Amino acid sequence: MMEYEVVEEIIYGLESGILFGMASVISKMGFILVEQGSSRLWIPICISLSICCSGTGFYYQTWGLKHGRAIIVSTCAAVASILTGVLAGMLALGEQLPSAPAARFSLLLGWLLILLGVILLVSSTRLIRYCPWPLQRLMSSSVDKSYSLRHRTKDSNPSAVIHAATLHHLITTPSKEKA
């Protein structure tokens, strides 16, 4: 797979994930504004904005799934959604990380492992070069098979085209049907 195709998959996943994360923060923001004494109109306004963000996120994710690998697009979308929701929640809504050291460490370690998993997922074809030869051969053959299955080209051989003149005898005319 070409480098720009992988970057395109990541971008579509990140765009959709950021929009999903922002949708959750925007909808919660409406309820917080009402709790703080603002007009009750903020709830439908924020929910409408949240629906727009989610719809746009689905558009970008669908576009990425159509043109790329589902595992890359979906994983990047999930990670971006988590990180956007947490960061926007902390910065815009005043939410806090867990105060207990073990809980905070577990949360940060989980995020680090998720990011490491995404990096390994995206760069797995480049990492094959550093594996032992038998494992490298096994992995590269499965990658080649999946790539060839996804990128089949149509047969452009002119001999595969059947001309209409050769099929003319198969067409029935109204006079033949009555007889």
Backbone as numpy.savetxt, mean C-alpha at the origin, in Angstrom:
# Nx Ny Nz CAx CAy CAz Cx Cy Cz
13.25 -6.04 -10.21 12.41 -4.87 -10.21 13.30 -3.63 -10.21
12.89 -2.66 -10.95 13.66 -1.43 -11.06 13.56 -0.64 -9.76
14.60 0.14 -9.49 14.67 0.91 -8.25 13.52 1.90 -8.13
13.16 2.56 -9.23 12.09 3.56 -9.16 10.75 2.92 -8.87
10.54 1.66 -9.25 9.28 0.99 -8.95 9.14 0.74 -7.45
10.24 0.39 -6.78 10.21 0.18 -5.35 9.94 1.51 -4.64
10.58 2.56 -5.11 10.37 3.88 -4.52 8.92 4.31 -4.71
8.36 4.02 -5.87 6.97 4.37 -6.14 6.03 3.61 -5.20
6.30 2.34 -4.96 5.48 1.56 -4.03 5.54 2.14 -2.63
6.74 2.53 -2.20 6.91 3.10 -0.87 6.17 4.43 -0.77
6.28 5.25 -1.80 5.62 6.57 -1.77 4.11 6.41 -1.69
3.53 5.53 -2.50 2.09 5.32 -2.44 1.66 4.80 -1.07
2.45 3.89 -0.51 2.14 3.38 0.82 2.23 4.46 1.88
3.28 5.28 1.81 3.44 6.36 2.80 2.34 7.40 2.66
2.01 7.77 1.43 0.94 8.76 1.22 -0.38 8.27 1.81
-0.72 7.03 1.51 -2.00 6.52 2.01 -1.96 6.38 3.53
-0.86 5.91 4.08 -0.75 5.76 5.53 -0.81 7.07 6.26
-0.16 8.09 5.73 -0.21 9.42 6.36 -1.64 9.94 6.35
-2.33 9.75 5.25 -3.72 10.21 5.18 -4.62 9.44 6.15
-4.39 8.12 6.31 -5.17 7.34 7.27 -4.89 7.82 8.71
-3.62 8.06 9.02 -3.27 8.54 10.35 -3.86 9.91 10.64
-3.81 10.79 9.65 -4.38 12.13 9.83 -5.90 12.06 9.98
-6.53 11.13 9.30 -7.99 10.98 9.41 -8.39 10.64 10.84
-7.64 9.76 11.48 -7.98 9.40 12.86 -7.75 10.57 13.81
-6.69 11.32 13.60 -6.40 12.46 14.46 -7.44 13.57 14.26
-7.82 13.82 13.02 -8.80 14.88 12.74 -10.15 14.55 13.36
-10.58 13.30 13.26 -11.89 12.95 13.84 -11.86 13.10 15.36
-10.77 12.70 16.00 -10.67 12.86 17.45 -10.59 14.33 17.84
-9.96 15.14 16.99 -9.83 16.56 17.27 -11.19 17.24 17.38
-12.16 16.83 16.56 -13.50 17.38 16.65 -14.14 17.16 18.00
-14.00 15.96 18.55 -14.57 15.66 19.86 -13.85 16.43 20.97
-12.54 16.58 20.84 -11.79 17.33 21.85 -12.17 18.80 21.83
-12.37 19.36 20.64 -12.80 20.77 20.56 -14.15 20.99 21.22
-15.07 20.05 21.05 -16.38 20.17 21.69 -16.25 20.03 23.21
-15.40 19.13 23.67 -15.17 18.97 25.12 -14.60 20.24 25.74
-13.83 20.99 24.97 -13.22 22.22 25.48 -14.15 23.42 25.36
-15.36 23.20 24.89 -16.34 24.28 24.87 -16.61 24.90 23.51
-16.04 24.40 22.46 -16.30 24.94 21.12 -17.66 24.48 20.62
-18.06 24.99 19.50 -19.35 24.67 18.90 -19.45 23.19 18.56
-20.66 22.64 18.65 -20.88 21.23 18.32 -20.75 20.98 16.82
-20.68 22.03 16.04 -20.49 21.86 14.59 -19.11 21.29 14.24
-18.18 21.38 15.18 -16.85 20.85 14.90 -16.86 19.33 14.70
-17.78 18.65 15.34 -17.82 17.17 15.20 -18.13 16.78 13.75
-19.23 17.25 13.13 -19.46 16.84 11.74 -18.41 17.40 10.77
-17.87 18.59 11.06 -16.83 19.15 10.19 -15.59 18.26 10.21
-15.15 17.91 11.42 -13.94 17.07 11.53 -14.17 15.66 11.00
-15.36 15.11 11.22 -15.65 13.78 10.68 -15.67 13.83 9.15
-16.21 14.91 8.58 -16.22 15.05 7.11 -14.80 15.15 6.57
-13.95 15.92 7.24 -12.55 16.01 6.82 -11.85 14.66 6.96
-12.19 13.94 8.03 -11.61 12.62 8.24 -12.02 11.65 7.13
-13.27 11.72 6.71 -13.74 10.86 5.61 -13.02 11.22 4.31
-12.80 12.51 4.08 -12.06 12.94 2.88 -10.63 12.42 2.91
-9.98 12.51 4.07 -8.61 12.00 4.19 -8.57 10.49 3.97
-9.53 9.77 4.55 -9.56 8.31 4.38 -9.82 7.94 2.92
-10.76 8.63 2.29 -11.06 8.34 0.88 -9.86 8.59 -0.02
-9.16 9.69 0.23 -7.96 9.98 -0.55 -6.87 8.94 -0.27
-6.79 8.52 1.00 -5.82 7.47 1.35 -6.12 6.16 0.63
-7.41 5.81 0.54 -7.78 4.60 -0.19 -7.45 4.74 -1.68
-7.62 5.94 -2.22 -7.28 6.17 -3.63 -5.80 5.90 -3.86
-4.94 6.50 -3.01 -3.50 6.30 -3.19 -3.09 4.86 -2.94
-3.70 4.22 -1.94 -3.36 2.83 -1.67 -3.79 1.93 -2.82
-4.97 2.17 -3.37 -5.44 1.37 -4.50 -4.55 1.57 -5.71
-4.14 2.80 -5.95 -3.23 3.08 -7.07 -1.91 2.36 -6.87
-1.40 2.38 -5.64 -0.15 1.67 -5.34 -0.29 0.17 -5.47
-1.43 -0.38 -5.02 -1.64 -1.82 -5.13 -1.80 -2.24 -6.58
-2.36 -1.37 -7.39 -2.54 -1.68 -8.81 -1.20 -1.74 -9.54
-0.28 -0.86 -9.17 0.98 -0.76 -9.89 2.18 -1.35 -9.17
1.99 -1.85 -7.96 3.14 -2.35 -7.21 2.81 -3.62 -6.46
3.72 -4.00 -5.60 3.55 -5.20 -4.78 2.71 -4.86 -3.56
1.71 -5.66 -3.30 0.77 -5.40 -2.22 1.46 -5.39 -0.86
2.43 -6.25 -0.66 3.06 -6.34 0.65 3.85 -5.08 0.97
4.50 -4.48 -0.01 5.26 -3.26 0.23 4.31 -2.09 0.48
3.32 -1.92 -0.38 2.39 -0.80 -0.26 1.63 -0.88 1.06
1.10 -2.05 1.39 0.29 -2.20 2.61 1.13 -2.04 3.87
2.33 -2.57 3.87 3.19 -2.44 5.05 3.60 -1.00 5.27
3.99 -0.32 4.20 4.37 1.09 4.33 3.17 1.93 4.76
1.99 1.61 4.27 0.78 2.34 4.67 0.51 2.13 6.16
0.64 0.91 6.63 0.38 0.63 8.05 1.38 1.35 8.95
2.65 1.29 8.58 3.68 1.95 9.39 3.48 3.46 9.39
3.23 4.03 8.22 3.02 5.48 8.15 1.78 5.89 8.93
0.74 5.08 8.90 -0.48 5.38 9.64 -0.22 5.38 11.15
0.50 4.39 11.61 0.82 4.30 13.04 1.66 5.49 13.47
2.74 5.75 12.74 3.63 6.84 13.13 2.95 8.20 13.03
2.17 8.41 11.98 1.48 9.69 11.83 0.46 9.88 12.93
-0.31 8.85 13.21 -1.31 8.95 14.27 -0.68 9.24 15.62
0.41 8.56 15.94 1.07 8.76 17.24 1.71 10.14 17.31
2.46 10.51 16.29 3.13 11.82 16.31 2.13 12.97 16.32
1.12 12.90 15.48 0.12 13.96 15.46 -0.68 13.97 16.76
-0.94 12.81 17.32 -1.63 12.75 18.61 -0.81 13.38 19.72
0.49 13.15 19.70 1.36 13.74 20.73 1.51 15.24 20.52
1.71 15.67 19.29 1.99 17.08 19.03 0.72 17.93 19.02
-0.33 17.46 18.36 -1.53 18.29 18.20 -2.54 18.08 19.31
-2.64 16.88 19.82 -3.68 16.58 20.81 -3.15 16.49 22.24
-1.85 16.59 22.41 -1.26 16.57 23.75 -1.23 15.21 24.41
-1.29 14.16 23.65 -1.24 12.81 24.24 0.21 12.50 24.65
0.36 11.59 25.58 1.67 11.25 26.15 2.04 9.81 25.83
3.33 9.56 25.75 3.82 8.19 25.70 3.61 7.56 27.07
3.60 6.24 27.16 3.45 5.62 28.49 4.53 6.13 29.45
4.16 6.33 30.69 5.12 6.89 31.66 6.01 5.82 32.29
5.55 4.59 32.34 6.36 3.52 32.92 7.52 3.21 31.98
8.73 3.09 32.54 9.90 2.86 31.68 9.81 1.58 30.85
9.29 0.51 31.42 9.20 -0.75 30.67 8.20 -0.62 29.52
7.08 0.05 29.76 6.07 0.23 28.71 6.61 1.14 27.60
7.29 2.20 27.98 7.86 3.12 27.00 8.93 2.42 26.16
9.79 1.63 26.84 10.83 0.88 26.12 10.21 -0.12 25.16
9.17 -0.83 25.60 8.51 -1.81 24.74 7.88 -1.15 23.52
7.25 0.00 23.73 6.64 0.72 22.63 7.68 1.17 21.61
8.76 1.77 22.09 9.81 2.25 21.19 10.53 1.08 20.51
10.74 -0.02 21.22 11.35 -1.20 20.61 10.44 -1.78 19.54
9.13 -1.80 19.79 8.18 -2.29 18.78 8.23 -1.44 17.52
8.27 -0.11 17.68 8.37 0.77 16.51 9.66 0.53 15.76
10.76 0.37 16.50 12.05 0.12 15.85 12.03 -1.18 15.07
11.44 -2.23 15.64 11.36 -3.51 14.94 10.46 -3.43 13.71
9.37 -2.67 13.80 8.50 -2.50 12.63 9.26 -1.79 11.51
9.95 -0.71 11.86 10.74 0.01 10.84 11.84 -0.87 10.26
12.51 -1.65 11.10 13.54 -2.57 10.61 12.93 -3.61 9.68
11.75 -4.10 10.01 11.07 -5.06 9.14 10.73 -4.47 7.78
10.28 -3.22 7.77 9.97 -2.56 6.50 11.23 -2.38 5.67
12.30 -1.97 6.31 13.57 -1.78 5.59 14.05 -3.11 5.01
13.95 -4.18 5.77 14.35 -5.50 5.27 13.44 -5.96 4.13
12.16 -5.67 4.26 11.21 -6.06 3.22 11.51 -5.36 1.91
11.79 -4.07 1.98 12.02 -3.29 0.78 13.38 -3.61 0.15
14.38 -3.82 0.97 15.73 -4.03 0.43 16.13 -5.49 0.39
15.17 -6.40 0.46 15.49 -7.83 0.53 16.23 -8.33 -0.71
15.92 -7.78 -1.89 16.60 -8.26 -3.09 18.07 -7.86 -3.09
18.39 -6.73 -2.48 19.80 -6.33 -2.40 20.54 -7.11 -1.33
19.83 -7.55 -0.30 20.47 -8.29 0.78 20.78 -9.73 0.40
20.17 -10.22 -0.67 20.41 -11.60 -1.12 21.88 -11.80 -1.44
22.54 -10.76 -1.95 23.97 -10.86 -2.32 24.85 -11.26 -1.15
24.43 -10.97 0.08 25.26 -11.23 1.25 24.95 -12.56 1.92
24.01 -13.33 1.38 23.66 -14.64 1.92 24.61 -15.69 1.37
24.71 -16.85 2.05 25.51 -17.96 1.51 24.94 -18.41 0.16
25.80 -19.00 -0.68 25.44 -19.33 -2.05 24.19 -20.20 -2.17
24.04 -21.33 -1.42 22.83 -22.14 -1.60 21.54 -21.37 -1.26
21.59 -20.60 -0.19 20.43 -19.81 0.19 20.18 -18.70 -0.83
21.25 -18.14 -1.34 21.14 -17.08 -2.34 20.48 -17.61 -3.61
20.86 -18.80 -4.02 20.30 -19.41 -5.22 18.82 -19.74 -5.04
18.47 -20.25 -3.86 17.08 -20.58 -3.56 16.21 -19.31 -3.55
16.70 -18.27 -2.91 15.93 -17.03 -2.82 15.81 -16.34 -4.17
16.87 -16.30 -4.92 16.82 -15.59 -6.21 15.91 -16.32 -7.20
15.85 -17.65 -7.12 14.97 -18.37 -8.06 13.50 -18.10 -7.73
13.17 -18.01 -6.44 11.77 -17.71 -6.09 11.42 -16.27 -6.43
12.36 -15.36 -6.30 12.11 -13.97 -6.68 11.93 -13.87 -8.18
12.76 -14.59 -8.94 12.64 -14.56 -10.40 11.30 -15.13 -10.85
10.84 -16.21 -10.19 9.56 -16.81 -10.56 8.41 -15.85 -10.32
8.41 -15.21 -9.15 7.31 -14.29 -8.85 7.37 -13.07 -9.76
8.57 -12.64 -10.11 8.69 -11.48 -11.01 8.20 -11.84 -12.41
8.56 -13.04 -12.88 8.14 -13.42 -14.23 6.64 -13.67 -14.31
6.03 -14.13 -13.21 4.59 -14.33 -13.21 3.85 -12.99 -13.25
4.40 -11.97 -12.60 3.72 -10.68 -12.56 3.96 -9.86 -13.81
5.05 -10.10 -14.51 5.40 -9.26 -15.65 5.42 -10.04 -16.96
4.38 -10.82 -17.18 4.28 -11.54 -18.44 3.96 -10.55 -19.54
4.57 -10.77 -20.68 4.25 -9.92 -21.82 3.32 -10.68 -22.74
2.46 -9.96 -23.41 1.55 -10.60 -24.35 2.32 -11.04 -25.58
1.86 -12.11 -26.18 2.52 -12.63 -27.36 2.27 -11.69 -28.53
3.34 -11.10 -29.02 3.19 -10.18 -30.14 3.58 -10.85 -31.46
3.63 -12.16 -31.46 3.99 -12.91 -32.65 2.84 -12.81 -33.66
3.11 -12.33 -34.88 2.04 -12.18 -35.86 1.37 -13.48 -36.24
2.04 -14.61 -36.08 1.42 -15.88 -36.44 0.32 -16.27 -35.45
0.30 -15.63 -34.29 -0.74 -15.93 -33.31 -2.04 -15.20 -33.64
-2.00 -14.29 -34.57 -3.19 -13.55 -34.96 -3.96 -14.36 -35.99
-5.25 -14.52 -35.76 -6.09 -15.24 -36.71 -6.86 -14.20 -37.51
-6.70 -14.24 -38.80 -7.35 -13.27 -39.66 -8.83 -13.60 -39.80
-9.64 -12.57 -39.96 -11.09 -12.73 -40.06 -11.48 -13.56 -41.28
-10.70 -13.49 -42.36 -11.04 -14.24 -43.57 -11.02 -15.74 -43.32
-10.16 -16.20 -42.44 -10.10 -17.65 -42.16 -11.28 -18.10 -41.31
-11.93 -17.19 -40.61 -13.07 -17.54 -39.76 -14.41 -17.27 -40.43
-14.40 -16.79 -41.66 -15.61 -16.39 -42.35 -16.59 -17.55 -42.51
-16.09 -18.74 -42.70 -16.97 -19.89 -42.91 -17.71 -20.28 -41.63
-17.30 -19.78 -40.46 -17.97 -20.11 -39.21 -19.19 -19.23 -38.96
-19.26 -18.10 -39.66 -20.38 -17.18 -39.47 -21.58 -17.71 -40.24
-22.70 -17.81 -39.54 -23.91 -18.30 -40.20 -24.70 -17.11 -40.73
-25.26 -17.27 -41.90 -26.08 -16.22 -42.49 -27.54 -16.55 -42.24
-28.43 -15.56 -42.29 -29.87 -15.81 -42.05 -30.46 -16.83 -43.02
-30.00 -16.88 -44.27 -30.56 -17.82 -45.23 -30.18 -19.26 -44.86
-28.98 -19.45 -44.27 -28.55 -20.80 -43.86 -29.32 -21.23 -42.63
-29.65 -20.29 -41.74 -30.35 -20.66 -40.51 -31.78 -21.12 -40.80
-32.46 -20.53 -41.84 -33.82 -20.90 -42.17 -33.89 -22.28 -42.81
-32.84 -22.70 -43.46 -32.86 -23.97 -44.18 -32.71 -25.17 -43.30
